[in-house]
mmCIF file of N, CA and C in Angstrom:
data_model
loop_
_atom_site.group_PDB
_atom_site.id
_atom_site.type_symbol
_atom_site.label_atom_id
_atom_site.label_comp_id
_atom_site.label_asym_id
_atom_site.label_seq_id
_atom_site.Cartn_x
_atom_site.Cartn_y
_atom_site.Cartn_z
ATOM 1 N N MET A 26 0.843 -1.173 0.000
ATOM 2 C CA MET A 26 0.000 0.000 0.000
ATOM 3 C C MET A 26 0.893 1.242 0.000
ATOM 4 N N VAL A 27 0.568 2.187 -0.828
ATOM 5 C CA VAL A 27 1.321 3.424 -0.926
ATOM 6 C C VAL A 27 1.062 4.265 0.315
ATOM 7 N N LYS A 28 2.135 4.754 0.916
ATOM 8 C CA LYS A 28 2.047 5.613 2.098
ATOM 9 C C LYS A 28 2.536 6.996 1.707
ATOM 10 N N SER A 29 2.399 7.938 2.614
ATOM 11 C CA SER A 29 2.857 9.270 2.268
ATOM 12 C C SER A 29 3.364 10.017 3.490
ATOM 13 N N THR A 30 4.257 10.953 3.198
ATOM 14 C CA THR A 30 4.697 11.934 4.173
ATOM 15 C C THR A 30 4.157 13.275 3.676
ATOM 16 N N ARG A 31 4.583 14.353 4.256
ATOM 17 C CA ARG A 31 4.088 15.659 3.804
ATOM 18 C C ARG A 31 4.487 15.939 2.358
ATOM 19 N N HIS A 32 5.640 15.401 1.915
ATOM 20 C CA HIS A 32 6.154 15.767 0.606
ATOM 21 C C HIS A 32 6.416 14.585 -0.319
ATOM 22 N N ALA A 33 6.084 13.382 0.112
ATOM 23 C CA ALA A 33 6.431 12.229 -0.722
ATOM 24 C C ALA A 33 5.389 11.117 -0.604
ATOM 25 N N LYS A 34 5.218 10.411 -1.675
ATOM 26 C CA LYS A 34 4.456 9.164 -1.691
ATOM 27 C C LYS A 34 5.491 8.068 -1.854
ATOM 28 N N TYR A 35 5.352 6.965 -1.116
ATOM 29 C CA TYR A 35 6.380 5.929 -1.178
ATOM 30 C C TYR A 35 5.800 4.560 -0.878
ATOM 31 N N GLU A 36 6.534 3.562 -1.312
ATOM 32 C CA GLU A 36 6.259 2.168 -0.989
ATOM 33 C C GLU A 36 7.610 1.455 -1.013
ATOM 34 N N LEU A 37 8.343 1.590 0.083
ATOM 35 C CA LEU A 37 9.692 1.034 0.190
ATOM 36 C C LEU A 37 9.707 -0.109 1.194
ATOM 37 N N TYR A 38 10.173 -1.245 0.744
ATOM 38 C CA TYR A 38 10.312 -2.402 1.620
ATOM 39 C C TYR A 38 11.713 -2.965 1.470
ATOM 40 N N TYR A 39 12.268 -3.434 2.571
ATOM 41 C CA TYR A 39 13.614 -4.010 2.576
ATOM 42 C C TYR A 39 13.569 -5.433 3.110
ATOM 43 N N HIS A 40 14.164 -6.344 2.370
ATOM 44 C CA HIS A 40 14.342 -7.722 2.830
ATOM 45 C C HIS A 40 15.721 -7.766 3.482
ATOM 46 N N ILE A 41 15.750 -8.003 4.772
ATOM 47 C CA ILE A 41 16.992 -7.970 5.553
ATOM 48 C C ILE A 41 17.260 -9.361 6.097
ATOM 49 N N VAL A 42 18.498 -9.816 5.939
ATOM 50 C CA VAL A 42 18.913 -11.117 6.464
ATOM 51 C C VAL A 42 20.220 -10.915 7.222
ATOM 52 N N PHE A 43 20.296 -11.465 8.435
ATOM 53 C CA PHE A 43 21.547 -11.424 9.192
ATOM 54 C C PHE A 43 21.656 -12.672 10.058
ATOM 55 N N VAL A 44 22.859 -12.916 10.565
ATOM 56 C CA VAL A 44 23.135 -14.162 11.288
ATOM 57 C C VAL A 44 23.735 -13.867 12.656
ATOM 58 N N PRO A 45 23.567 -14.815 13.597
ATOM 59 C CA PRO A 45 24.226 -14.643 14.904
ATOM 60 C C PRO A 45 25.722 -14.887 14.776
ATOM 61 N N LYS A 46 26.451 -14.340 15.699
ATOM 62 C CA LYS A 46 27.903 -14.514 15.715
ATOM 63 C C LYS A 46 28.248 -15.997 15.722
ATOM 64 N N TYR A 47 29.218 -16.364 14.941
ATOM 65 C CA TYR A 47 29.700 -17.747 14.777
ATOM 66 C C TYR A 47 28.661 -18.658 14.143
ATOM 67 N N ARG A 48 27.581 -18.075 13.631
ATOM 68 C CA ARG A 48 26.473 -18.781 12.962
ATOM 69 C C ARG A 48 25.993 -19.996 13.764
ATOM 70 N N ARG A 49 25.952 -19.825 15.066
ATOM 71 C CA ARG A 49 25.440 -20.888 15.937
ATOM 72 C C ARG A 49 23.944 -21.039 15.731
ATOM 73 N N SER A 50 23.477 -22.269 15.737
ATOM 74 C CA SER A 50 22.049 -22.558 15.542
ATOM 75 C C SER A 50 21.324 -22.576 16.884
ATOM 76 N N HIS A 51 21.181 -21.407 17.474
ATOM 77 C CA HIS A 51 20.537 -21.354 18.795
ATOM 78 C C HIS A 51 19.315 -20.431 18.831
ATOM 79 N N LEU A 52 18.843 -19.989 17.683
ATOM 80 C CA LEU A 52 17.677 -19.109 17.654
ATOM 81 C C LEU A 52 16.412 -19.948 17.518
ATOM 82 N N THR A 53 16.121 -20.736 18.537
ATOM 83 C CA THR A 53 14.981 -21.646 18.499
ATOM 84 C C THR A 53 14.058 -21.397 19.687
ATOM 85 N N GLU A 54 12.873 -21.948 19.617
ATOM 86 C CA GLU A 54 11.857 -21.947 20.664
ATOM 87 C C GLU A 54 11.676 -20.598 21.353
ATOM 88 N N LYS A 55 12.065 -20.500 22.630
ATOM 89 C CA LYS A 55 11.854 -19.269 23.387
ATOM 90 C C LYS A 55 12.640 -18.101 22.798
ATOM 91 N N THR A 56 13.873 -18.372 22.380
ATOM 92 C CA THR A 56 14.702 -17.315 21.804
ATOM 93 C C THR A 56 14.025 -16.735 20.568
ATOM 94 N N LYS A 57 13.481 -17.595 19.733
ATOM 95 C CA LYS A 57 12.783 -17.176 18.515
ATOM 96 C C LYS A 57 11.593 -16.277 18.857
ATOM 97 N N GLU A 58 10.764 -16.709 19.781
ATOM 98 C CA GLU A 58 9.590 -15.931 20.178
ATOM 99 C C GLU A 58 9.979 -14.583 20.776
ATOM 100 N N ARG A 59 11.003 -14.600 21.619
ATOM 101 C CA ARG A 59 11.461 -13.368 22.256
ATOM 102 C C ARG A 59 11.981 -12.378 21.219
ATOM 103 N N LEU A 60 12.774 -12.869 20.262
ATOM 104 C CA LEU A 60 13.320 -11.992 19.230
ATOM 105 C C LEU A 60 12.226 -11.418 18.343
ATOM 106 N N GLU A 61 11.255 -12.229 17.970
ATOM 107 C CA GLU A 61 10.162 -11.724 17.132
ATOM 108 C C GLU A 61 9.407 -10.605 17.849
ATOM 109 N N THR A 62 9.203 -10.748 19.150
ATOM 110 C CA THR A 62 8.557 -9.699 19.935
ATOM 111 C C THR A 62 9.407 -8.433 19.957
ATOM 112 N N ILE A 63 10.710 -8.600 20.154
ATOM 113 C CA ILE A 63 11.615 -7.453 20.203
ATOM 114 C C ILE A 63 11.681 -6.752 18.846
ATOM 115 N N PHE A 64 11.736 -7.513 17.745
ATOM 116 C CA PHE A 64 11.749 -6.895 16.416
ATOM 117 C C PHE A 64 10.481 -6.066 16.190
ATOM 118 N N ALA A 65 9.336 -6.586 16.625
ATOM 119 C CA ALA A 65 8.075 -5.847 16.490
ATOM 120 C C ALA A 65 8.109 -4.563 17.319
ATOM 121 N N GLU A 66 8.655 -4.626 18.530
ATOM 122 C CA GLU A 66 8.777 -3.437 19.388
ATOM 123 C C GLU A 66 9.641 -2.377 18.726
ATOM 124 N N ILE A 67 10.773 -2.799 18.172
ATOM 125 C CA ILE A 67 11.695 -1.858 17.540
ATOM 126 C C ILE A 67 11.018 -1.163 16.366
ATOM 127 N N CYS A 68 10.353 -1.936 15.531
ATOM 128 C CA CYS A 68 9.684 -1.355 14.365
ATOM 129 C C CYS A 68 8.601 -0.364 14.782
ATOM 130 N N GLU A 69 7.854 -0.716 15.806
ATOM 131 C CA GLU A 69 6.816 0.201 16.289
ATOM 132 C C GLU A 69 7.440 1.485 16.825
ATOM 133 N N ASP A 70 8.506 1.365 17.610
ATOM 134 C CA ASP A 70 9.172 2.539 18.189
ATOM 135 C C ASP A 70 9.771 3.451 17.123
ATOM 136 N N LYS A 71 10.281 2.868 16.048
ATOM 137 C CA LYS A 71 10.970 3.637 15.006
ATOM 138 C C LYS A 71 10.065 4.036 13.848
ATOM 139 N N GLY A 72 8.786 3.698 13.906
ATOM 140 C CA GLY A 72 7.859 4.064 12.843
ATOM 141 C C GLY A 72 8.039 3.248 11.577
ATOM 142 N N LEU A 73 8.462 1.999 11.731
ATOM 143 C CA LEU A 73 8.657 1.092 10.603
ATOM 144 C C LEU A 73 7.516 0.083 10.564
ATOM 145 N N GLU A 74 7.312 -0.532 9.416
ATOM 146 C CA GLU A 74 6.298 -1.568 9.279
ATOM 147 C C GLU A 74 6.987 -2.919 9.184
ATOM 148 N N LEU A 75 6.759 -3.784 10.147
ATOM 149 C CA LEU A 75 7.298 -5.148 10.091
ATOM 150 C C LEU A 75 6.279 -5.994 9.328
ATOM 151 N N ALA A 76 6.494 -6.111 8.015
ATOM 152 C CA ALA A 76 5.549 -6.826 7.163
ATOM 153 C C ALA A 76 5.632 -8.329 7.366
ATOM 154 N N GLU A 77 6.831 -8.834 7.596
ATOM 155 C CA GLU A 77 7.039 -10.281 7.753
ATOM 156 C C GLU A 77 8.332 -10.496 8.517
ATOM 157 N N SER A 78 8.368 -11.525 9.345
ATOM 158 C CA SER A 78 9.612 -11.883 10.028
ATOM 159 C C SER A 78 9.667 -13.389 10.200
ATOM 160 N N GLU A 79 10.859 -13.909 10.117
ATOM 161 C CA GLU A 79 11.067 -15.339 10.356
ATOM 162 C C GLU A 79 12.438 -15.509 10.983
ATOM 163 N N VAL A 80 12.446 -16.038 12.193
ATOM 164 C CA VAL A 80 13.691 -16.317 12.892
ATOM 165 C C VAL A 80 13.989 -17.799 12.705
ATOM 166 N N MET A 81 15.035 -18.083 11.958
ATOM 167 C CA MET A 81 15.470 -19.451 11.705
ATOM 168 C C MET A 81 16.519 -19.813 12.756
ATOM 169 N N PRO A 82 16.864 -21.098 12.911
ATOM 170 C CA PRO A 82 17.853 -21.456 13.939
ATOM 171 C C PRO A 82 19.202 -20.758 13.780
ATOM 172 N N ASP A 83 19.611 -20.455 12.522
ATOM 173 C CA ASP A 83 20.936 -19.858 12.330
ATOM 174 C C ASP A 83 20.928 -18.554 11.539
ATOM 175 N N HIS A 84 19.761 -17.964 11.276
ATOM 176 C CA HIS A 84 19.684 -16.657 10.632
ATOM 177 C C HIS A 84 18.289 -16.060 10.787
ATOM 178 N N VAL A 85 18.187 -14.771 10.455
ATOM 179 C CA VAL A 85 16.939 -14.036 10.616
ATOM 180 C C VAL A 85 16.563 -13.387 9.284
ATOM 181 N N HIS A 86 15.285 -13.509 8.896
ATOM 182 C CA HIS A 86 14.725 -12.806 7.741
ATOM 183 C C HIS A 86 13.726 -11.781 8.257
ATOM 184 N N LEU A 87 13.876 -10.534 7.841
ATOM 185 C CA LEU A 87 12.905 -9.499 8.171
ATOM 186 C C LEU A 87 12.499 -8.798 6.885
ATOM 187 N N PHE A 88 11.242 -8.437 6.778
ATOM 188 C CA PHE A 88 10.738 -7.670 5.648
ATOM 189 C C PHE A 88 10.111 -6.425 6.230
ATOM 190 N N ILE A 89 10.792 -5.303 6.062
ATOM 191 C CA ILE A 89 10.444 -4.073 6.765
ATOM 192 C C ILE A 89 10.121 -2.953 5.786
ATOM 193 N N GLY A 90 8.997 -2.288 6.014
ATOM 194 C CA GLY A 90 8.631 -1.105 5.250
ATOM 195 C C GLY A 90 9.090 0.133 5.995
ATOM 196 N N SER A 91 9.595 1.116 5.231
ATOM 197 C CA SER A 91 10.153 2.300 5.866
ATOM 198 C C SER A 91 9.909 3.545 5.017
ATOM 199 N N PRO A 92 9.785 4.701 5.665
ATOM 200 C CA PRO A 92 9.748 5.953 4.911
ATOM 201 C C PRO A 92 11.103 6.193 4.234
ATOM 202 N N PRO A 93 11.139 7.004 3.183
ATOM 203 C CA PRO A 93 12.390 7.222 2.461
ATOM 204 C C PRO A 93 13.470 7.947 3.263
ATOM 205 N N LYS A 94 13.122 8.549 4.378
ATOM 206 C CA LYS A 94 14.135 9.264 5.172
ATOM 207 C C LYS A 94 15.122 8.313 5.867
ATOM 208 N N ASN A 95 14.769 7.022 6.003
ATOM 209 C CA ASN A 95 15.629 6.063 6.694
ATOM 210 C C ASN A 95 16.451 5.253 5.690
ATOM 211 N N ALA A 96 17.752 5.358 5.793
ATOM 212 C CA ALA A 96 18.629 4.566 4.930
ATOM 213 C C ALA A 96 18.554 3.094 5.342
ATOM 214 N N PRO A 97 18.694 2.180 4.388
ATOM 215 C CA PRO A 97 18.666 0.748 4.730
ATOM 216 C C PRO A 97 19.710 0.377 5.793
ATOM 217 N N SER A 98 20.905 0.953 5.702
ATOM 218 C CA SER A 98 21.946 0.631 6.694
ATOM 219 C C SER A 98 21.535 1.092 8.094
ATOM 220 N N LEU A 99 20.821 2.204 8.196
ATOM 221 C CA LEU A 99 20.340 2.689 9.489
ATOM 222 C C LEU A 99 19.309 1.735 10.066
ATOM 223 N N ILE A 100 18.416 1.245 9.218
ATOM 224 C CA ILE A 100 17.396 0.299 9.674
ATOM 225 C C ILE A 100 18.049 -0.973 10.202
ATOM 226 N N VAL A 101 19.041 -1.483 9.472
ATOM 227 C CA VAL A 101 19.754 -2.688 9.912
ATOM 228 C C VAL A 101 20.448 -2.422 11.238
ATOM 229 N N ASN A 102 21.103 -1.276 11.370
ATOM 230 C CA ASN A 102 21.787 -0.946 12.632
ATOM 231 C C ASN A 102 20.799 -0.870 13.788
ATOM 232 N N TRP A 103 19.636 -0.279 13.560
ATOM 233 C CA TRP A 103 18.617 -0.216 14.603
ATOM 234 C C TRP A 103 18.189 -1.616 15.021
ATOM 235 N N VAL A 104 17.828 -2.422 14.038
ATOM 236 C CA VAL A 104 17.280 -3.748 14.333
ATOM 237 C C VAL A 104 18.311 -4.625 15.039
ATOM 238 N N LYS A 105 19.528 -4.663 14.526
ATOM 239 C CA LYS A 105 20.539 -5.527 15.127
ATOM 240 C C LYS A 105 21.011 -4.994 16.475
ATOM 241 N N GLY A 106 21.308 -3.712 16.542
ATOM 242 C CA GLY A 106 21.843 -3.141 17.777
ATOM 243 C C GLY A 106 20.845 -3.134 18.916
ATOM 244 N N ILE A 107 19.651 -2.643 18.636
ATOM 245 C CA ILE A 107 18.641 -2.542 19.690
ATOM 246 C C ILE A 107 18.162 -3.926 20.113
ATOM 247 N N SER A 108 18.012 -4.846 19.149
ATOM 248 C CA SER A 108 17.536 -6.187 19.513
ATOM 249 C C SER A 108 18.538 -6.906 20.408
ATOM 250 N N ALA A 109 19.818 -6.805 20.097
ATOM 251 C CA ALA A 109 20.834 -7.455 20.935
ATOM 252 C C ALA A 109 20.847 -6.841 22.333
ATOM 253 N N ARG A 110 20.787 -5.521 22.387
ATOM 254 C CA ARG A 110 20.820 -4.849 23.688
ATOM 255 C C ARG A 110 19.592 -5.209 24.525
ATOM 256 N N LYS A 111 18.397 -5.131 23.927
ATOM 257 C CA LYS A 111 17.179 -5.459 24.675
ATOM 258 C C LYS A 111 17.171 -6.925 25.100
ATOM 259 N N TYR A 112 17.530 -7.814 24.186
ATOM 260 C CA TYR A 112 17.516 -9.241 24.505
ATOM 261 C C TYR A 112 18.492 -9.543 25.639
ATOM 262 N N ASN A 113 19.695 -9.012 25.559
ATOM 263 C CA ASN A 113 20.723 -9.306 26.565
ATOM 264 C C ASN A 113 20.403 -8.684 27.916
ATOM 265 N N GLN A 114 19.647 -7.592 27.942
ATOM 266 C CA GLN A 114 19.234 -6.998 29.218
ATOM 267 C C GLN A 114 18.106 -7.794 29.862
ATOM 268 N N ARG A 115 17.245 -8.388 29.053
ATOM 269 C CA ARG A 115 16.069 -9.082 29.577
ATOM 270 C C ARG A 115 16.316 -10.546 29.917
ATOM 271 N N TYR A 116 17.212 -11.198 29.201
ATOM 272 C CA TYR A 116 17.352 -12.651 29.325
ATOM 273 C C TYR A 116 18.802 -13.047 29.569
ATOM 274 N N ASP A 117 18.978 -14.228 30.177
ATOM 275 C CA ASP A 117 20.321 -14.714 30.516
ATOM 276 C C ASP A 117 21.078 -15.299 29.323
ATOM 277 N N ASP A 118 20.377 -15.929 28.382
ATOM 278 C CA ASP A 118 21.056 -16.486 27.208
ATOM 279 C C ASP A 118 21.261 -15.369 26.194
ATOM 280 N N HIS A 119 22.484 -14.942 26.000
ATOM 281 C CA HIS A 119 22.795 -13.752 25.223
ATOM 282 C C HIS A 119 22.791 -13.999 23.720
ATOM 283 N N VAL A 120 22.509 -12.931 22.983
ATOM 284 C CA VAL A 120 22.508 -12.954 21.516
ATOM 285 C C VAL A 120 23.526 -11.936 21.024
ATOM 286 N N LYS A 121 24.346 -12.337 20.062
ATOM 287 C CA LYS A 121 25.278 -11.430 19.399
ATOM 288 C C LYS A 121 25.130 -11.628 17.902
ATOM 289 N N TRP A 122 25.136 -10.515 17.160
ATOM 290 C CA TRP A 122 25.015 -10.583 15.709
ATOM 291 C C TRP A 122 26.371 -10.310 15.056
ATOM 292 N N THR A 123 26.581 -10.886 13.872
ATOM 293 C CA THR A 123 27.779 -10.542 13.106
ATOM 294 C C THR A 123 27.607 -9.131 12.561
ATOM 295 N N ARG A 124 28.687 -8.545 12.062
ATOM 296 C CA ARG A 124 28.595 -7.214 11.473
ATOM 297 C C ARG A 124 27.983 -7.249 10.085
ATOM 298 N N SER A 125 27.999 -8.389 9.439
ATOM 299 C CA SER A 125 27.525 -8.476 8.059
ATOM 300 C C SER A 125 26.007 -8.662 7.995
ATOM 301 N N TYR A 126 25.454 -8.341 6.834
ATOM 302 C CA TYR A 126 24.025 -8.501 6.606
ATOM 303 C C TYR A 126 23.752 -8.443 5.109
ATOM 304 N N TYR A 127 22.564 -8.857 4.731
ATOM 305 C CA TYR A 127 22.072 -8.702 3.366
ATOM 306 C C TYR A 127 20.860 -7.792 3.424
ATOM 307 N N VAL A 128 20.742 -6.890 2.474
ATOM 308 C CA VAL A 128 19.536 -6.082 2.349
ATOM 309 C C VAL A 128 19.202 -5.942 0.867
ATOM 310 N N GLY A 129 17.941 -6.197 0.547
ATOM 311 C CA GLY A 129 17.447 -6.041 -0.810
ATOM 312 C C GLY A 129 16.193 -5.199 -0.769
ATOM 313 N N THR A 130 15.974 -4.424 -1.825
ATOM 314 C CA THR A 130 14.794 -3.567 -1.868
ATOM 315 C C THR A 130 13.664 -4.260 -2.605
ATOM 316 N N ALA A 131 12.468 -3.888 -2.245
ATOM 317 C CA ALA A 131 11.280 -4.421 -2.916
ATOM 318 C C ALA A 131 10.206 -3.355 -2.900
ATOM 319 N N GLY A 132 9.493 -3.233 -3.993
ATOM 320 C CA GLY A 132 8.379 -2.307 -4.077
ATOM 321 C C GLY A 132 7.082 -3.082 -4.122
ATOM 322 N N SER A 133 6.069 -2.483 -4.672
ATOM 323 C CA SER A 133 4.755 -3.108 -4.687
ATOM 324 C C SER A 133 4.725 -4.384 -5.527
ATOM 325 N N ASP A 134 5.500 -4.432 -6.614
ATOM 326 C CA ASP A 134 5.468 -5.598 -7.491
ATOM 327 C C ASP A 134 6.042 -6.844 -6.846
ATOM 328 N N SER A 135 7.143 -6.708 -6.122
ATOM 329 C CA SER A 135 7.809 -7.888 -5.576
ATOM 330 C C SER A 135 7.521 -8.122 -4.095
ATOM 331 N N LYS A 136 6.735 -7.260 -3.471
ATOM 332 C CA LYS A 136 6.437 -7.395 -2.040
ATOM 333 C C LYS A 136 5.815 -8.747 -1.727
ATOM 334 N N GLY A 137 4.833 -9.157 -2.504
ATOM 335 C CA GLY A 137 4.169 -10.440 -2.271
ATOM 336 C C GLY A 137 5.112 -11.612 -2.434
ATOM 337 N N ALA A 138 5.997 -11.544 -3.411
ATOM 338 C CA ALA A 138 6.950 -12.629 -3.647
ATOM 339 C C ALA A 138 7.919 -12.769 -2.475
ATOM 340 N N VAL A 139 8.412 -11.657 -1.948
ATOM 341 C CA VAL A 139 9.346 -11.715 -0.817
ATOM 342 C C VAL A 139 8.632 -12.216 0.433
ATOM 343 N N GLU A 140 7.411 -11.742 0.687
ATOM 344 C CA GLU A 140 6.654 -12.215 1.849
ATOM 345 C C GLU A 140 6.419 -13.720 1.761
ATOM 346 N N GLN A 141 6.099 -14.207 0.577
ATOM 347 C CA GLN A 141 5.879 -15.647 0.390
ATOM 348 C C GLN A 141 7.167 -16.423 0.631
ATOM 349 N N TYR A 142 8.287 -15.921 0.118
ATOM 350 C CA TYR A 142 9.579 -16.579 0.313
ATOM 351 C C TYR A 142 9.918 -16.688 1.801
ATOM 352 N N ILE A 143 9.745 -15.605 2.536
ATOM 353 C CA ILE A 143 10.063 -15.603 3.978
ATOM 354 C C ILE A 143 9.138 -16.563 4.705
ATOM 355 N N ALA A 144 7.863 -16.559 4.374
ATOM 356 C CA ALA A 144 6.905 -17.460 5.025
ATOM 357 C C ALA A 144 7.248 -18.930 4.764
ATOM 358 N N GLU A 145 7.773 -19.226 3.592
ATOM 359 C CA GLU A 145 8.125 -20.600 3.250
ATOM 360 C C GLU A 145 9.416 -21.073 3.904
ATOM 361 N N GLN A 146 10.211 -20.164 4.481
ATOM 362 C CA GLN A 146 11.474 -20.535 5.087
ATOM 363 C C GLN A 146 11.303 -21.441 6.297
ATOM 364 N N GLU A 147 10.207 -21.321 7.008
ATOM 365 C CA GLU A 147 9.969 -22.146 8.205
ATOM 366 C C GLU A 147 10.088 -23.615 7.890
ATOM 367 N N GLY A 148 9.496 -24.088 6.824
ATOM 368 C CA GLY A 148 9.514 -25.501 6.489
ATOM 369 C C GLY A 148 10.700 -25.917 5.645
ATOM 370 N N GLY A 149 11.496 -24.976 5.149
ATOM 371 C CA GLY A 149 12.567 -25.290 4.220
ATOM 372 C C GLY A 149 13.827 -25.872 4.818
ATOM 373 N N ASP A 150 14.096 -25.649 6.100
ATOM 374 C CA ASP A 150 15.345 -26.106 6.726
ATOM 375 C C ASP A 150 15.253 -27.486 7.345
ATOM 376 N N GLU A 151 14.135 -28.152 7.203
ATOM 377 C CA GLU A 151 13.968 -29.442 7.877
ATOM 378 C C GLU A 151 14.595 -30.564 7.096
#
């Protein structure tokens, strides 16, 4: 859906993928649920739209809508930095992210395809 600011109409979505440090497969069960809650909190606080999220045992897929004022690298820094800090303050089992990440852009045409891909990831690693 096209959104607007005072001076712009936009439909910007970013497919973001990142991994925990040492690519350990520990993002399961409670950790997964906790992270999904934290990602939703961050997006709400920063005025972003969390269109889709999937926490896999060894990586994270997020599909985030954002106004054009936010650079993709800033969004990634917010999500990774704030999520690690909040998670580590709240829980004893700590989470650390690598510095690397993938980010791809998507507009109205490919939004459905990316959402479908992320949704299908749950069953793909078995």
